[in-house]
Coordinates of C-alpha atoms (C1' of nucleotides) in Angstrom, one line a residue:
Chain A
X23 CA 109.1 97.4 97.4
X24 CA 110.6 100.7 98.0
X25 CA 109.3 102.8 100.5
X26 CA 110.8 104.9 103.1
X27 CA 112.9 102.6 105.0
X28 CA 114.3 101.1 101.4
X29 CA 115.0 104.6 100.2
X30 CA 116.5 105.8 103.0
X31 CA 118.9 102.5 103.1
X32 CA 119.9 103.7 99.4
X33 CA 120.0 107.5 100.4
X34 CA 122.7 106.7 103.2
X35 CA 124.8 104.3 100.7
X36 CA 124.8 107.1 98.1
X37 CA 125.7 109.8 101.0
X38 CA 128.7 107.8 101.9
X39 CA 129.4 106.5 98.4
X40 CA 128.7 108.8 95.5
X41 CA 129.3 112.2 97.7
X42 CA 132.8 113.9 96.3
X43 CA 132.6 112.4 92.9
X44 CA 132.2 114.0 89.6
X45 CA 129.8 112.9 86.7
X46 CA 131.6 111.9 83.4
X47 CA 129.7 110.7 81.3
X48 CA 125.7 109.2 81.2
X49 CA 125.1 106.4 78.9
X50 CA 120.9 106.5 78.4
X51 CA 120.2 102.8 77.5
X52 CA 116.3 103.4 77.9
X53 CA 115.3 107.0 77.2
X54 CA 112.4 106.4 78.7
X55 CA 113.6 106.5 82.2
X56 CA 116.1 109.7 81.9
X57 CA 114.9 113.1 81.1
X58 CA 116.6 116.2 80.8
X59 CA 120.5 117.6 79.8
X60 CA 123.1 115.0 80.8
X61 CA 125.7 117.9 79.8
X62 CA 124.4 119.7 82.9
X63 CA 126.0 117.0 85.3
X64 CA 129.5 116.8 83.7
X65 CA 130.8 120.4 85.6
X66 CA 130.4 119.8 89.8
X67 CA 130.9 117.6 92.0
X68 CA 128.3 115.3 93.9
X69 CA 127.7 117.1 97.7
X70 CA 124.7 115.7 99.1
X71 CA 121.8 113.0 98.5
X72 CA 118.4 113.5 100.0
X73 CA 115.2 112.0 100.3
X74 CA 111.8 113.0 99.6
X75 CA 108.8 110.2 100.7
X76 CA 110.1 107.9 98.9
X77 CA 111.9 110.1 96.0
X78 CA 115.9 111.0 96.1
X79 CA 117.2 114.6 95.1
X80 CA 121.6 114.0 94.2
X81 CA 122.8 117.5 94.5
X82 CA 125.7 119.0 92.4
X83 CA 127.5 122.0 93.2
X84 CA 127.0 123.2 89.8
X85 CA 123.4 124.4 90.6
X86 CA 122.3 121.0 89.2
X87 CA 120.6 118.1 90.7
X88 CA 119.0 114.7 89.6
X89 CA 115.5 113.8 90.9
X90 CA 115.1 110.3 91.3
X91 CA 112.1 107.5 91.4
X92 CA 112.7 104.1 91.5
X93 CA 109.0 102.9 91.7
X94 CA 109.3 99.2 92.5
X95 CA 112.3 97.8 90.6
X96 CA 114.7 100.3 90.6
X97 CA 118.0 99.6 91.7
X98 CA 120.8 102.3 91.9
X99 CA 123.6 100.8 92.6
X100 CA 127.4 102.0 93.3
X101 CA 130.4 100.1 92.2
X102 CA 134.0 101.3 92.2
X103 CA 137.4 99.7 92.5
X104 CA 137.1 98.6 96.0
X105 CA 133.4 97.0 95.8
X106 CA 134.4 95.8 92.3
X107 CA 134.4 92.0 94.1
X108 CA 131.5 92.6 96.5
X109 CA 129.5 89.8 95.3
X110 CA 125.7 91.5 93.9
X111 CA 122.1 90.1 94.8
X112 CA 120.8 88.2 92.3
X113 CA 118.3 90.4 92.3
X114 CA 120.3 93.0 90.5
X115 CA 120.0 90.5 87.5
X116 CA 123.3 88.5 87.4
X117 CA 126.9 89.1 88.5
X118 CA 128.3 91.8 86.7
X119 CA 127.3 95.1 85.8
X120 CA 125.9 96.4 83.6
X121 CA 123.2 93.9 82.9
X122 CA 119.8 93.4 80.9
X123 CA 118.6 95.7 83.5
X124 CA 121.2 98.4 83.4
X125 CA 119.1 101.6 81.9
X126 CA 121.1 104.2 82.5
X127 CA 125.4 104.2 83.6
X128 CA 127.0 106.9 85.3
X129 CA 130.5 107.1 84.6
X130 CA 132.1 108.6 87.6
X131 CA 135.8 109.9 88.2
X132 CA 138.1 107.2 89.8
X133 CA 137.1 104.6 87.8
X134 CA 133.5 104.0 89.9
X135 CA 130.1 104.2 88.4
X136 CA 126.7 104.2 89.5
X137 CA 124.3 101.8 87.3
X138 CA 120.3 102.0 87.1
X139 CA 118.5 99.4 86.9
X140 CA 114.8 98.8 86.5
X141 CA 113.2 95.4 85.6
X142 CA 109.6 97.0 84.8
X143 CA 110.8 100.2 83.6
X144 CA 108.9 102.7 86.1
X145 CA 111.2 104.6 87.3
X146 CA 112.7 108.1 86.2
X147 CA 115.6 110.3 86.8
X148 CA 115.3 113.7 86.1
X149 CA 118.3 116.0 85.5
X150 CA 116.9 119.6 86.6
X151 CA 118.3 122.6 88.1
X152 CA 118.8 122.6 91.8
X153 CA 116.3 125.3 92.5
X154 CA 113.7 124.2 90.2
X155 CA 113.7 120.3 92.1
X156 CA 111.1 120.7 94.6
X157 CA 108.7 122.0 92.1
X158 CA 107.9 119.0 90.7
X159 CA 104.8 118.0 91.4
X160 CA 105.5 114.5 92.9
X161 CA 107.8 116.4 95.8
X162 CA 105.9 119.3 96.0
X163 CA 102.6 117.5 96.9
X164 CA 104.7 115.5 99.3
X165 CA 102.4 115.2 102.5
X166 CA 104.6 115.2 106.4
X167 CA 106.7 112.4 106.7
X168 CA 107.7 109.9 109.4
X169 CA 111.0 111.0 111.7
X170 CA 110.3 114.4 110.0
X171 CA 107.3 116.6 110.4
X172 CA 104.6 113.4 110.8
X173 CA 103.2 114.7 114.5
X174 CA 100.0 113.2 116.3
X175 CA 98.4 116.3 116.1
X176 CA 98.8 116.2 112.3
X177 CA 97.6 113.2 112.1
X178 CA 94.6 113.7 114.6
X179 CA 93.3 116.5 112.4
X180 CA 93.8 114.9 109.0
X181 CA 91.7 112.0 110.0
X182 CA 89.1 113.6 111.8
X183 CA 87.7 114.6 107.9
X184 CA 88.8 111.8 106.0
X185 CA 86.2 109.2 105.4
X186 CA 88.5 106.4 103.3
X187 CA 89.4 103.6 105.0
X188 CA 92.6 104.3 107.0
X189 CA 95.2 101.7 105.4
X190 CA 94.3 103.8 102.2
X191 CA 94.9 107.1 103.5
X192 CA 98.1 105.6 105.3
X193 CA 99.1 105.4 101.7
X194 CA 98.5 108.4 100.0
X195 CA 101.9 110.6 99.6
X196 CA 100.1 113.8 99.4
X197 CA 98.8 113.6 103.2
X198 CA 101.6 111.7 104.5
X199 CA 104.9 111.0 102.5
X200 CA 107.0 107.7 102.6
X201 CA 103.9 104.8 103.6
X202 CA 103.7 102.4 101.1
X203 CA 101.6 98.9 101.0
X204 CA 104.1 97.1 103.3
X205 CA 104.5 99.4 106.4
X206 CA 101.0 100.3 105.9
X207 CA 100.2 96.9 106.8
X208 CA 102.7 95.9 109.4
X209 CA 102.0 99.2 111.2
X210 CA 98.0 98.6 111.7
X211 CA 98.8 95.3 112.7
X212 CA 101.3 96.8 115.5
X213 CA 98.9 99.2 116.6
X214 CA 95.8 96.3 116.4
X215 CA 93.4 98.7 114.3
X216 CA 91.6 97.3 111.1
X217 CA 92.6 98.8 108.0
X218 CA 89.0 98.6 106.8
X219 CA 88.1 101.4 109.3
X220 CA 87.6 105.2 108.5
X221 CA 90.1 107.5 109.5
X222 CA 87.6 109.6 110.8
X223 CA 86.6 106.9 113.0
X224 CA 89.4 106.3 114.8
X225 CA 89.8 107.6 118.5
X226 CA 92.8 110.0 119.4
X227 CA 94.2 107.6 121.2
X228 CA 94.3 105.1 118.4
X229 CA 95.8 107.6 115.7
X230 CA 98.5 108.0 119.0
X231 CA 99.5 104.2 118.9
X232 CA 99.4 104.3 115.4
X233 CA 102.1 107.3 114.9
X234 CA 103.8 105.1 117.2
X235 CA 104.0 102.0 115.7
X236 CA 104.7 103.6 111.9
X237 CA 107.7 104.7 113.9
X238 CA 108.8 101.4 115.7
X239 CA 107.9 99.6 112.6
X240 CA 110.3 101.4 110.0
X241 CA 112.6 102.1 112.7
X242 CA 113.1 98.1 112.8
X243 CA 113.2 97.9 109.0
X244 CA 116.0 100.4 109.2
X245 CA 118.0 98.5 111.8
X246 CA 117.7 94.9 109.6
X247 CA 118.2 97.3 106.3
X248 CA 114.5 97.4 104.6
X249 CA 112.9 94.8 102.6
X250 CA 114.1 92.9 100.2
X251 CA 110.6 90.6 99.5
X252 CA 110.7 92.2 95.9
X253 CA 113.3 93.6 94.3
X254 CA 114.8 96.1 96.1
X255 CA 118.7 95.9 97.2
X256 CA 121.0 98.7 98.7
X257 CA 123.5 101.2 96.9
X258 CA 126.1 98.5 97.2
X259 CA 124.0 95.8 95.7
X260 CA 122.7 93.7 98.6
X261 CA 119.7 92.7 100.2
X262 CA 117.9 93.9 103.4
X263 CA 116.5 91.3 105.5
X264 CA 113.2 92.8 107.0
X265 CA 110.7 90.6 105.2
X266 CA 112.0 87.8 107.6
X267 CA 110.3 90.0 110.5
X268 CA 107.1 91.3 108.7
X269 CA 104.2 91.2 110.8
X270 CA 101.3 90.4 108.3
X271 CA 102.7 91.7 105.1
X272 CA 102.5 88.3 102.6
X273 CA 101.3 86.5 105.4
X274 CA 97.9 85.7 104.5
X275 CA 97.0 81.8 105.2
X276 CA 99.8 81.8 108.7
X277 CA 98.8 82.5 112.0
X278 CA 98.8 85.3 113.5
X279 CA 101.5 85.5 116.4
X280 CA 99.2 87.5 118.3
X281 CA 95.9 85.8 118.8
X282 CA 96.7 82.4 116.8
X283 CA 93.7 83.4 114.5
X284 CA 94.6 83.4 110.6
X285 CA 95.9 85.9 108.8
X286 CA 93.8 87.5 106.1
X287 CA 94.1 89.5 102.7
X288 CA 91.5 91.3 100.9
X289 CA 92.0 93.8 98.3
X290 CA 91.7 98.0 99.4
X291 CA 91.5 100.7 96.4
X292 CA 93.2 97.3 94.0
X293 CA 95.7 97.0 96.3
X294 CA 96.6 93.6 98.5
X295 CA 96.1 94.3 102.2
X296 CA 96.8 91.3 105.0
X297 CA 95.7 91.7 108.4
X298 CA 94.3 89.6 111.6
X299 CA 90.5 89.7 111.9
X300 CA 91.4 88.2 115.5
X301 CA 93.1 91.3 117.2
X302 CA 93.0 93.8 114.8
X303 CA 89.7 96.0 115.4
Chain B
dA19 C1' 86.0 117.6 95.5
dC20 C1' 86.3 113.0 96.2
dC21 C1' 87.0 108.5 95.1
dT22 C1' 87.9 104.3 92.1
dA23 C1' 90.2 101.9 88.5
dA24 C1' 93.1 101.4 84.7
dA25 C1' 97.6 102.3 82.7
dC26 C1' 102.4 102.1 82.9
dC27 C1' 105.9 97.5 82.5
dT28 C1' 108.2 92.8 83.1
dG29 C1' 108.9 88.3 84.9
dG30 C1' 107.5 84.6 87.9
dG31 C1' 104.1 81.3 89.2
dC32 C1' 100.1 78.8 88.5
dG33 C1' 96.4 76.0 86.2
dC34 C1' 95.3 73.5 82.3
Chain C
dT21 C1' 106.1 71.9 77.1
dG22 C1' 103.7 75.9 76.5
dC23 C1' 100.0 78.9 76.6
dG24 C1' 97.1 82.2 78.9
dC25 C1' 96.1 84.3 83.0
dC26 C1' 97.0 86.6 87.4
dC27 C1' 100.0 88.9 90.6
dA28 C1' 103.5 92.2 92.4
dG29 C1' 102.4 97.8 93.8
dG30 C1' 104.2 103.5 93.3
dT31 C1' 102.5 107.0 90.8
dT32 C1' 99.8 109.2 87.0
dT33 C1' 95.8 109.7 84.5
dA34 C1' 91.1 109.1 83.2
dG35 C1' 86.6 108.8 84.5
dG36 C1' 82.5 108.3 87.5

DNA sequence: ACCTAAACCTGGGCGC
DNA sequence: TGCGCCCAGGTTTAGG
């Protein structure tokens, strides 16, 4: 499911791919998903793609900008005439695009476009003035984020009040941006501390070998391009292969690699979590 | 203020 | 074969 390593992935195809192209035309097959003028787009030319948690901002040089959520089955994904016989994931829905998936098209100059897709339907794109972008709420309430401004001492402080279990805070955008149920998982596991504790209980030196291992463990997901367990692919339409290396995440029932004791899943604030009750405490 | 749970959606997998 | 149910989980919203 998208979180930051999957964004990211998708933030550096767009920066490579999409950056230098002008917006045509939008064809809005599901209204639901895009809000705002498409008229706005049709006048600049695309100069940068950034990331937010787990949110992407396209900038125009037209003063304009789309804001962009995939939630968990978006897919925005870039085709022009030389990826045209790049074969797709199945998991963008079949071979060709556009598909039953395909909610919105962007038709780009040089015969490319960029197609999103959502299976479920969660996600949004927003077309809004540059300036106005981080004033939504959902990147204005954005908590520090990992490889950014996520330091120990950050972290030491925020849990010293926090009295939620600490695989919940983990996951909560607003104190730290980018975490979602996967690396959540795989990074208590790395760092050998049971999600069920309180953050407040945890010793400095825990919350240190924690920061580290939400580090090593995205940095890993990075290097093997994200997870593709679920939906997600890349800007070019193909899969990551970190959920071949996930630690505990879906693992409930095998052993742990650890310890040899089984892996575990309970449910935290309606939300699956998997962990070792041998050497995670 | 703090926390939990349902809602938003669709399709795949399971039991019967 | 097919029906009903559960599950996936990021964010928003409602409610305790």
């Amino acid at each position: 499911m998208p979180e930051l390593p999957e964004v990211e992935t998708i933030r550096r195809g767009l920066e490579e791919h999409l950056v230098g192209h002008t917006i045509q035309e939008v064809y809005v097959k599901d209204p639901k998903i895009f809000q705002g003028d498409k008229e706005s787009l049709f006048d600049g030319t695309v100069t940068k793609v950034k990331r937010v948690g787990k949110g992407l901002i396209i900038e125009i040089d037209n003063g304009f900008a789309l804001a962009v959520h995939v939630k968990m089955t978006g897919q925005l994904i870039y085709r022009d005439l030389k990826t045209a016989n790049l074969p797709l994931s199945p998991k963008t829905g079949g071979e060709h695009l556009p598909n039953k998936y395909t909610r919105v098209i962007f038709a780009l100059d040089r015969g490319a476009n960029l197609f999103y897709n959502d299976l479920r339907r969660f996600g949004w794109i927003k077309v809004l003035r540059l300036s106005e972008v981080l004033n939504l709420p959902f990147f204005k309430e954005m908590g520090p984020e990992p490889f950014k401004n996520l330091t120990v001492g950050y972290m030491q402080k925020l849990f010293a009040g926090i009295n939620i279990p600490v695989k919940v805070l983990l996951m909560d955008q607003s104190r730290i941006g980018g975490i979602g149920n996967i690396y959540a998982n795989d990074a208590l596991y790395e760092s050998g501390i049971d999600p069920r504790r309180k953050a407040s209980e945890l010793k400095h030196q825990e919350i240190e070998k924690l920061h580290k291992a939400i580090h090593s463990v995205m940095e890993q997901s990075l290097k093997f391009g994200a997870s593709s367990a679920e939906n997600y692919v890349d800007a070019l339409g193909q899969e990551g292969r970190y959920q071949e290396h996930f630690k505990v995440y879906s693992k409930d029932g095998q052993k742990c690699g650890r310890c040899a004791a089984e892996i575990k899943r309970i449910k935290q604030s309606g939300r699956s979590t998997f962990f070792c009750e041998g050497c995670q405490i």
